[in-house]
CSV table of C-alpha atoms in Angstrom, one decimal:
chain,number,residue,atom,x,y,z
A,16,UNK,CA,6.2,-29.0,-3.8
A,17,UNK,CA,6.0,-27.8,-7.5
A,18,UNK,CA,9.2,-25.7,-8.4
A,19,UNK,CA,8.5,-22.3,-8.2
A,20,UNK,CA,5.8,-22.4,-5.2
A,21,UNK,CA,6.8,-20.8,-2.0
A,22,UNK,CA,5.8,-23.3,0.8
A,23,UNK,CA,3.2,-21.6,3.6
A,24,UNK,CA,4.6,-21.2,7.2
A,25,UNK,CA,1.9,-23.1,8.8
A,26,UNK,CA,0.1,-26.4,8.0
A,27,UNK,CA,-3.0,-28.0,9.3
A,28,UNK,CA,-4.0,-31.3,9.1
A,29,UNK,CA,-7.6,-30.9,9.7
A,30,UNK,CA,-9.2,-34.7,10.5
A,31,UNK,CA,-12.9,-35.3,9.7
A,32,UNK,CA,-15.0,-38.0,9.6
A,33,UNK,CA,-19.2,-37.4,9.3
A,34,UNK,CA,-19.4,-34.3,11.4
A,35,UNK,CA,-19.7,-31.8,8.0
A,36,UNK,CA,-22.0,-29.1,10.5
A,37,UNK,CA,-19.0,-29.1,13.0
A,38,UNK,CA,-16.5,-29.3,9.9
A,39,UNK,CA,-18.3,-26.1,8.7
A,40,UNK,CA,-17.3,-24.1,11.7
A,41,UNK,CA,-13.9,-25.4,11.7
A,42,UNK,CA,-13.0,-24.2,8.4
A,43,UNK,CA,-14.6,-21.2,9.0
A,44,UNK,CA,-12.4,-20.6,12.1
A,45,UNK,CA,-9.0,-20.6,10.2
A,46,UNK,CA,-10.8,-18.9,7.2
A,47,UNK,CA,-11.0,-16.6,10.1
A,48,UNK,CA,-7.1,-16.5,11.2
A,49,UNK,CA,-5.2,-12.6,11.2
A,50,UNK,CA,-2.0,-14.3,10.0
A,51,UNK,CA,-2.8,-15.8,6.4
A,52,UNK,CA,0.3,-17.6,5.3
A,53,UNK,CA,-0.8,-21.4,6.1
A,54,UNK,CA,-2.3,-24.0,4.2
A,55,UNK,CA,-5.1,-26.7,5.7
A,56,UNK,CA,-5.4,-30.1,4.6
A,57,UNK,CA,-8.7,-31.6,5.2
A,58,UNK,CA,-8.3,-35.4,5.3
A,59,UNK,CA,-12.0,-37.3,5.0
A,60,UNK,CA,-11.9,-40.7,6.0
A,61,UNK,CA,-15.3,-41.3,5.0
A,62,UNK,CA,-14.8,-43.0,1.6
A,63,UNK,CA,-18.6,-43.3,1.1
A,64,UNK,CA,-18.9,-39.4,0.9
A,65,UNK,CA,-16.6,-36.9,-0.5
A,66,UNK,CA,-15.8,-33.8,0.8
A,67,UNK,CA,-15.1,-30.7,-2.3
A,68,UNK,CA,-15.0,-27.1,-1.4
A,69,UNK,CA,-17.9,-26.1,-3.2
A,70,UNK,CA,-20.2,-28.0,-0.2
A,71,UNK,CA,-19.0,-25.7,1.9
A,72,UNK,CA,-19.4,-22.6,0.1
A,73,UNK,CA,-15.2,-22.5,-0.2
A,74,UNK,CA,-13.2,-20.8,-2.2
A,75,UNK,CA,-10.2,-20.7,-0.8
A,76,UNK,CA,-6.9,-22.1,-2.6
A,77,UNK,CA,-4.9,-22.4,1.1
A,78,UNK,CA,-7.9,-25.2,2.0
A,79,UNK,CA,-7.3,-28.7,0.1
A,80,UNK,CA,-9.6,-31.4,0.4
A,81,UNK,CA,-8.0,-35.0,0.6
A,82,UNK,CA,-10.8,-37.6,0.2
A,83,UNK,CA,-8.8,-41.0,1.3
A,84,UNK,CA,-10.4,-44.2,-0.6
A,85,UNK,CA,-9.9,-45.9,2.7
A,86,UNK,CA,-10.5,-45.2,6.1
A,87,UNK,CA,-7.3,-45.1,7.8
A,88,UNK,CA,-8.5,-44.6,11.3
A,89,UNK,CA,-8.3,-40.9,12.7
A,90,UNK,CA,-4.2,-41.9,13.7
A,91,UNK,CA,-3.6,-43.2,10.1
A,92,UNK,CA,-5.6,-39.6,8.7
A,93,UNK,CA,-3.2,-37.9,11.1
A,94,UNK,CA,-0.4,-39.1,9.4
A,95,UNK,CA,-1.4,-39.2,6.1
A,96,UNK,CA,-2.1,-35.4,6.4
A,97,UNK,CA,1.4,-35.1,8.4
A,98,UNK,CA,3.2,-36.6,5.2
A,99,UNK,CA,1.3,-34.4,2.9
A,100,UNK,CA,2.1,-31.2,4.1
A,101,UNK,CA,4.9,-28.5,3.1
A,102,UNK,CA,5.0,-25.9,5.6
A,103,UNK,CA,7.9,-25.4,8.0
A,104,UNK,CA,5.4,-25.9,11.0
A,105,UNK,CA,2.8,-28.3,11.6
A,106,UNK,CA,0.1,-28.7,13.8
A,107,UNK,CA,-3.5,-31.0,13.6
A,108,UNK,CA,-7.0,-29.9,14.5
A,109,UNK,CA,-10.1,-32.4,15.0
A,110,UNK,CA,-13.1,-31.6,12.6
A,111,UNK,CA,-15.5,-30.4,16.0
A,112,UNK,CA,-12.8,-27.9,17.3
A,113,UNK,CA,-11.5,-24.4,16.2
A,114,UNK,CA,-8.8,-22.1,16.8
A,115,UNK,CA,-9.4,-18.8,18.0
A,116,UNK,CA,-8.7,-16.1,15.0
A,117,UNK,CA,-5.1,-14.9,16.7
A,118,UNK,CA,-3.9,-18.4,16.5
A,119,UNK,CA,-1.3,-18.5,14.0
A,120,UNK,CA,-0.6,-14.7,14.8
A,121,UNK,CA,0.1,-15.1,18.2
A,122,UNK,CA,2.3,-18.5,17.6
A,123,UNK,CA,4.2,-16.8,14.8
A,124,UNK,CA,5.0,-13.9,16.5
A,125,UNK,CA,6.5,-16.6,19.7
A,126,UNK,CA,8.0,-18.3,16.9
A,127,UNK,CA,10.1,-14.9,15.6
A,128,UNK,CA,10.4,-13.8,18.7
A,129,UNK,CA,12.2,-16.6,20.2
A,130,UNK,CA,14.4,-17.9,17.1
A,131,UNK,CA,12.3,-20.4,15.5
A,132,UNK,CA,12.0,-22.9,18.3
A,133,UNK,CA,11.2,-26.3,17.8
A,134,UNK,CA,7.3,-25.8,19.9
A,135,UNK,CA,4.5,-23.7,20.5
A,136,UNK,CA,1.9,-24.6,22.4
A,137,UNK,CA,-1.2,-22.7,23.8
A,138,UNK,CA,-3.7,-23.2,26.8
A,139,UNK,CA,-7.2,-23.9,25.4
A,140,UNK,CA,-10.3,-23.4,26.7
A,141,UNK,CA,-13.3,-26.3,26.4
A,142,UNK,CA,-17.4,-25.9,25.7
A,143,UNK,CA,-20.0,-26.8,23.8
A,144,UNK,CA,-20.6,-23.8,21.5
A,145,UNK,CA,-17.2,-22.2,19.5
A,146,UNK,CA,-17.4,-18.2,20.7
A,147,UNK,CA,-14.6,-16.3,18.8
A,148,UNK,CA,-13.2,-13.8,20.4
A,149,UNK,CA,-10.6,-10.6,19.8
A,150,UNK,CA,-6.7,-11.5,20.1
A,151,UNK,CA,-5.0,-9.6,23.0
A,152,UNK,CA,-2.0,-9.7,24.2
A,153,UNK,CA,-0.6,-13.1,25.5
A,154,UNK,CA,1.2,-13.6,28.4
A,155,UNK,CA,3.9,-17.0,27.8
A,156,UNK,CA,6.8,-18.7,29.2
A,157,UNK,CA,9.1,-20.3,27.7
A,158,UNK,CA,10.3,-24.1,29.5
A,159,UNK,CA,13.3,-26.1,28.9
A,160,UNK,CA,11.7,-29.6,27.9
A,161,UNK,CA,12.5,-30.6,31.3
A,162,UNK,CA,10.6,-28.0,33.3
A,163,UNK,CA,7.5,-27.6,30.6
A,164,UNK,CA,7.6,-32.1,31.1
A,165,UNK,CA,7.4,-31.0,34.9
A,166,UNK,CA,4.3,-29.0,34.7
A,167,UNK,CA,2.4,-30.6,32.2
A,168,UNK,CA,2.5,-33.9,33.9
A,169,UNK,CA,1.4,-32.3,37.1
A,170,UNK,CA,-1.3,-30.8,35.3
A,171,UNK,CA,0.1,-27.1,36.0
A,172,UNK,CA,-0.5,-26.2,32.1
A,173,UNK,CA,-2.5,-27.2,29.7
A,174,UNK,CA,-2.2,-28.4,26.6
A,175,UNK,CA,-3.2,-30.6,23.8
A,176,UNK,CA,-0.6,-32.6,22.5
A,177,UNK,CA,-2.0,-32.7,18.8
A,178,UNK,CA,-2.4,-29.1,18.5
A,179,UNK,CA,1.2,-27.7,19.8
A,180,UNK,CA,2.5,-26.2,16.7
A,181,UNK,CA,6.1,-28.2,16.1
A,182,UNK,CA,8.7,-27.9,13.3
A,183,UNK,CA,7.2,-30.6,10.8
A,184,UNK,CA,10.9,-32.2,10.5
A,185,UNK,CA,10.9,-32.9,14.4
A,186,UNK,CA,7.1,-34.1,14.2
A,187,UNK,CA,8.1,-36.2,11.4
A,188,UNK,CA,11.4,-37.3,13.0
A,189,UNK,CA,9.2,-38.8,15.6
A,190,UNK,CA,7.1,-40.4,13.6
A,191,UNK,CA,4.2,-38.6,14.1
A,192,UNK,CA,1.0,-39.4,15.8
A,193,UNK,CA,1.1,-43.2,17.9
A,194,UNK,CA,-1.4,-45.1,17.9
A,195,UNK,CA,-1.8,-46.7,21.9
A,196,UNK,CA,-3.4,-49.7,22.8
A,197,UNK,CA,-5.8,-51.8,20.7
A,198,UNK,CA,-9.3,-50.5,21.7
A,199,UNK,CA,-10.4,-46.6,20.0
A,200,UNK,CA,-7.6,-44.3,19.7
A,201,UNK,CA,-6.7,-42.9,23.4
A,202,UNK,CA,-3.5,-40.7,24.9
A,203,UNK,CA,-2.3,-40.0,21.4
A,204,UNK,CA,-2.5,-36.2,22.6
A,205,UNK,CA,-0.9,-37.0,25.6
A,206,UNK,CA,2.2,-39.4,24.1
A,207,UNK,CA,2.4,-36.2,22.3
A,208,UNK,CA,3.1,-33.8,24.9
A,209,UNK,CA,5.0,-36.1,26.6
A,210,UNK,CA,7.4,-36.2,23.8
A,211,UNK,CA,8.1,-32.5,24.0
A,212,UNK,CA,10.4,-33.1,27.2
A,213,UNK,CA,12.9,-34.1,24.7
A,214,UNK,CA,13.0,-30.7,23.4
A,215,UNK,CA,15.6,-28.3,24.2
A,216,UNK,CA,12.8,-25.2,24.3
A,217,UNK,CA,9.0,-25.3,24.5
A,218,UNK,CA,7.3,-21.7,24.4
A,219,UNK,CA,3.8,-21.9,26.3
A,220,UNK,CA,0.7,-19.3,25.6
A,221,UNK,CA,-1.2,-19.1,28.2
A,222,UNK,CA,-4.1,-17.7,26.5
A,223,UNK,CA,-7.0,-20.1,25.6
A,224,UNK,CA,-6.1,-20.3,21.7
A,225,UNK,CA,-7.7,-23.3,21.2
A,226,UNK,CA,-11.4,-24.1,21.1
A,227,UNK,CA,-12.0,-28.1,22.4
A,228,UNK,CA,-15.7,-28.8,21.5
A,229,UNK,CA,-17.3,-31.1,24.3
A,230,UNK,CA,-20.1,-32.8,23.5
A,231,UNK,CA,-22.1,-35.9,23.7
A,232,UNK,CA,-19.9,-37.8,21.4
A,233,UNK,CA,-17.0,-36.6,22.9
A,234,UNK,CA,-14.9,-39.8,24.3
A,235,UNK,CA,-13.4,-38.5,26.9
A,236,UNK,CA,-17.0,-37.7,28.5
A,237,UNK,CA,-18.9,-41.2,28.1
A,238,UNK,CA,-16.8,-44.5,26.8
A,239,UNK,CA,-17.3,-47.3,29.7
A,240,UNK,CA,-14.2,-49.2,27.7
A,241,UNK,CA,-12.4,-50.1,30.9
A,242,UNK,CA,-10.4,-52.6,29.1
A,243,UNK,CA,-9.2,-50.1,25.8
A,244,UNK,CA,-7.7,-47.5,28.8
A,245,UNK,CA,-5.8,-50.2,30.5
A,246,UNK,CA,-4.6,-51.2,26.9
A,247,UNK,CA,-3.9,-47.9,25.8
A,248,UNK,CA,-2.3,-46.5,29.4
A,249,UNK,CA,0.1,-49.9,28.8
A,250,UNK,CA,1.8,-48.8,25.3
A,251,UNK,CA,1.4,-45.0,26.5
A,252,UNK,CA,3.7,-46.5,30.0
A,253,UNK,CA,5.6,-48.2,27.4
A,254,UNK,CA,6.1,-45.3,25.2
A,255,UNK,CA,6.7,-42.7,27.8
A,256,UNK,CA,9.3,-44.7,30.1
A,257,UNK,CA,12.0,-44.6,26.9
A,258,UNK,CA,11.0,-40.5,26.8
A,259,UNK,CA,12.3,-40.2,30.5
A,260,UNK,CA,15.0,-42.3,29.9
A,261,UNK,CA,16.5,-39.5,28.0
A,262,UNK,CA,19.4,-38.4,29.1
A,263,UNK,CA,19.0,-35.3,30.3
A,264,UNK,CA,15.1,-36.0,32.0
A,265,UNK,CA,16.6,-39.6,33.6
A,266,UNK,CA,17.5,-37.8,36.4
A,267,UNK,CA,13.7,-37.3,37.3
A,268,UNK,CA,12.9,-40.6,36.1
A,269,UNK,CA,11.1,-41.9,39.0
A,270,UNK,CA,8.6,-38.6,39.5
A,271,UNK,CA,7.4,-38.2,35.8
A,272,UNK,CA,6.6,-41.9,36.1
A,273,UNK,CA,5.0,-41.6,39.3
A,274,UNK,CA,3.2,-38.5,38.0
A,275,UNK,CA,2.2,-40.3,34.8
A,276,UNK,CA,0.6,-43.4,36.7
A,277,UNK,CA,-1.2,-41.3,39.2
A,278,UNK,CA,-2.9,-38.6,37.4
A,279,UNK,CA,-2.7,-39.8,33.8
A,280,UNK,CA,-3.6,-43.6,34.3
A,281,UNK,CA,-5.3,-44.1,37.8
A,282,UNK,CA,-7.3,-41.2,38.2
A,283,UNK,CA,-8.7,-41.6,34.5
A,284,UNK,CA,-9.6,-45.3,35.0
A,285,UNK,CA,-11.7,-44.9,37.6
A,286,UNK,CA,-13.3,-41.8,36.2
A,287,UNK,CA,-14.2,-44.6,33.6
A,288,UNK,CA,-15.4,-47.5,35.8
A,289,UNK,CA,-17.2,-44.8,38.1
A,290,UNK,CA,-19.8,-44.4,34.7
A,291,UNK,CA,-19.5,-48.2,33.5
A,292,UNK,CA,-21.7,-51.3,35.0
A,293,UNK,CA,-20.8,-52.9,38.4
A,294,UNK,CA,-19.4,-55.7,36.3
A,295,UNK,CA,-16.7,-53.5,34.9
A,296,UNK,CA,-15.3,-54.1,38.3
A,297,UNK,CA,-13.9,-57.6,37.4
A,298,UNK,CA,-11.1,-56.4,35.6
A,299,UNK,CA,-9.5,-54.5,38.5
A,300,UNK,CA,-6.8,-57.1,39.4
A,301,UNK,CA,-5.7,-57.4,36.6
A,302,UNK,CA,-5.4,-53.4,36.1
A,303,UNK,CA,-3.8,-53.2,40.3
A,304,UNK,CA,-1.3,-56.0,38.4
A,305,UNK,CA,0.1,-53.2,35.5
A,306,UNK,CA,0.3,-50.6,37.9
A,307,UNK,CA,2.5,-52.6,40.1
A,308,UNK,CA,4.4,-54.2,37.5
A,309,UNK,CA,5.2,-50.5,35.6
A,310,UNK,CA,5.7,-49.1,39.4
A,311,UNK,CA,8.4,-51.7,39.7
A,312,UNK,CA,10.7,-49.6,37.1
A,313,UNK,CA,10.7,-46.7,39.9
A,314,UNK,CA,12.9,-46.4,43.4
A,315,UNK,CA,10.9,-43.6,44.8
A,316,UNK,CA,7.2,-43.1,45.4
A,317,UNK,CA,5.8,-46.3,45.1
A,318,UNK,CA,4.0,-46.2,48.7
A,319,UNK,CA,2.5,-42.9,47.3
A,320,UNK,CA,1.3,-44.6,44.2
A,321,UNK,CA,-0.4,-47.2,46.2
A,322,UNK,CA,-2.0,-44.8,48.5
A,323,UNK,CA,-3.7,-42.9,45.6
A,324,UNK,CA,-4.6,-46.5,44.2
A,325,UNK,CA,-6.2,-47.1,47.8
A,326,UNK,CA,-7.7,-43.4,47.6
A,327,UNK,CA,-9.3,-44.1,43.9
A,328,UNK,CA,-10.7,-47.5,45.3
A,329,UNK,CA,-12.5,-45.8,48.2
A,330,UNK,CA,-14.0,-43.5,46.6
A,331,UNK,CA,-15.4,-45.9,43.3
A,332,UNK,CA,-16.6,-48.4,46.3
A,333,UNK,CA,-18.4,-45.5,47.5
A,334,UNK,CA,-19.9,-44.7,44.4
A,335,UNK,CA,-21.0,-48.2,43.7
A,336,UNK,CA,-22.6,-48.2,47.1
A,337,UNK,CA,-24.7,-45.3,45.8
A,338,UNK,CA,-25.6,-47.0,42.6
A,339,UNK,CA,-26.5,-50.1,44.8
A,340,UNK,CA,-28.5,-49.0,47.8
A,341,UNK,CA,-31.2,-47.1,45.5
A,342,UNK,CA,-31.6,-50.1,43.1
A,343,UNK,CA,-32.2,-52.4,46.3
A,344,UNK,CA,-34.8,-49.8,46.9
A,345,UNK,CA,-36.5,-50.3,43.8
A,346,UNK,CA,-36.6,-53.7,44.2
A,347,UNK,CA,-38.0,-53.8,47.5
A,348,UNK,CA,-40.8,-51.2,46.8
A,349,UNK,CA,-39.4,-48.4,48.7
């Protein structure tokens, strides 16, 4: 930072790529924000177009436009953005999504009020159209890493990985985002979360800060890539098992693990090969094979991993029964 500049509290590392309409509202959303002190980065990894302020009708010194010459991939834009920012805190938001305007307000105030812990992270709420709407009070609680790991693998909060709001030293200590698996970028947000067991404190909002656009394009809702989630769910297995190794998490080694395969990995891939072609099918022996093989690292629970493996098999041979019994109706004129 230039000598004589005073560094912002806050720093967002916006990542776009083609979406300028969503973009739009996304700036306008922190434009938005009560507390003021913060800076955005907006990395474009479209080196065909620029982004400049003056397309979006900003001027705004706090917003700075980074035009890469290359496209680094959205994990390689999240890092770039990661190393280019100067505030104590650091958190990243996708170019479709917003924060609510008491954001930064309501994490800073966490943040004093709890002696500059090392995470913040807020509950979100998910929809097609960005609503904003008046801070209020927030109810939180504040986890060791151990117990916030405990309910965030069992899905008791929620939270997005890539939008807690960590000191930029730890974020950078730990390298910043991962990238999992070889296929489209997957469990980055999750890997993310995961890591914040390690932490000493983690202070939860419950309020629905965060505004996650879902929409047509949205990943999560339509990829069929059966083979990228088994590929990604390996490095995030991978990734996770030296978390709970940890020394003070190893003593619940065996649940988070048996959490993380159960509702991270199994339920997820079946939610994909539920919506991909019958032929998807193919590759289940060789998924059943990583699931045993990472299951093998646990003493506990591994009759109730198989049952839910049994449980998510049932129910996807049901489904393709469905799928099956009206096309053989087709066929035959009914």
């Amino acid at each position: 930072m230039p000598q004589g500049l005073r560094r912002p509290f806050f720093s967002v590392g916006v990542t776009a790529f083609r979406r300028r309409d969503l973009l739009r509202e996304t700036l306008a959303s922190l434009q938005a924000q009560i507390f003021s002190d913060f800076e955005v980065l907006v990395g474009n990894d479209d080196p065909a177009e620029e982004l400049a302020a003056e397309a979006f009708g900003i001027s705004d010194a706090r917003i700075r436009f980074i035009n890469h010459p290359r496209n680094l991939g959205e994990i390689g834009n999240m890092n770039a953005l990661l190393a280019a920012s100067q505030a104590r805190y650091f958190t990243w938001l996708a170019d479709d999504d917003c924060f609510q305007p008491g954001f930064l307000a309501r994490v800073r105030e966490a943040i004093a009020r709890h002696g500059f812990p090392p995470a913040v992270v807020t509950n979100y709420g998910a929809g097609q159209y960005y609503q904003a709407q008046a801070p209020a009070a927030v109810a939180e609680r504040v986890f060791s890493g151990r117990a916030f790991l405990d309910e965030f693998l069992c899905q008791r909060v929620r939270a997005i990985g890539s939008s807690a709001v960590l000191a930029r030293e730890v974020l950078r200590r730990w390298g910043g985002a991962s990238r999992l698996g070889t296929g489209t970028p997957l469990y980055t947000d999750t890997l993310l979360a995961i890591k914040l067991g390690r932490l000493e404190r983690v202070v939860y909002l419950e309020a629905p800060l965060i505004f996650l656009r879902t929409h047509a394009r949205s990943q999560s809702w339509i990829s069929t890539d059966a083979a990228g989630y088994q590929s990604a769910q390996e490095a995030l297995c991978q990734e996770s098992i030296a978390v709970f190794r940890t020394e003070h998490l190893r003593g619940r080694f065996d649940w988070y693990l048996f959490q993380l395969l159960r509702v991270w990995c199994v339920s997820y891939y079946y939610k994909v090969l539920r919506r991909s072609s019958l032929s998807a099918l193919a590759a289940l022996p060789g998924y059943w094979r990583f699931i045993w093989r990472t299951s093998q690292h646990m003493s506990r629970f591994r009759l109730r991993l198989l049952a839910a493996l049994v449980r998510q098999t049932w129910w996807l041979a049901v489904s393709c029964l469905h799928r099956l019994v009206p096309a053989a109706g087709q066929k035959a004129g009914v």
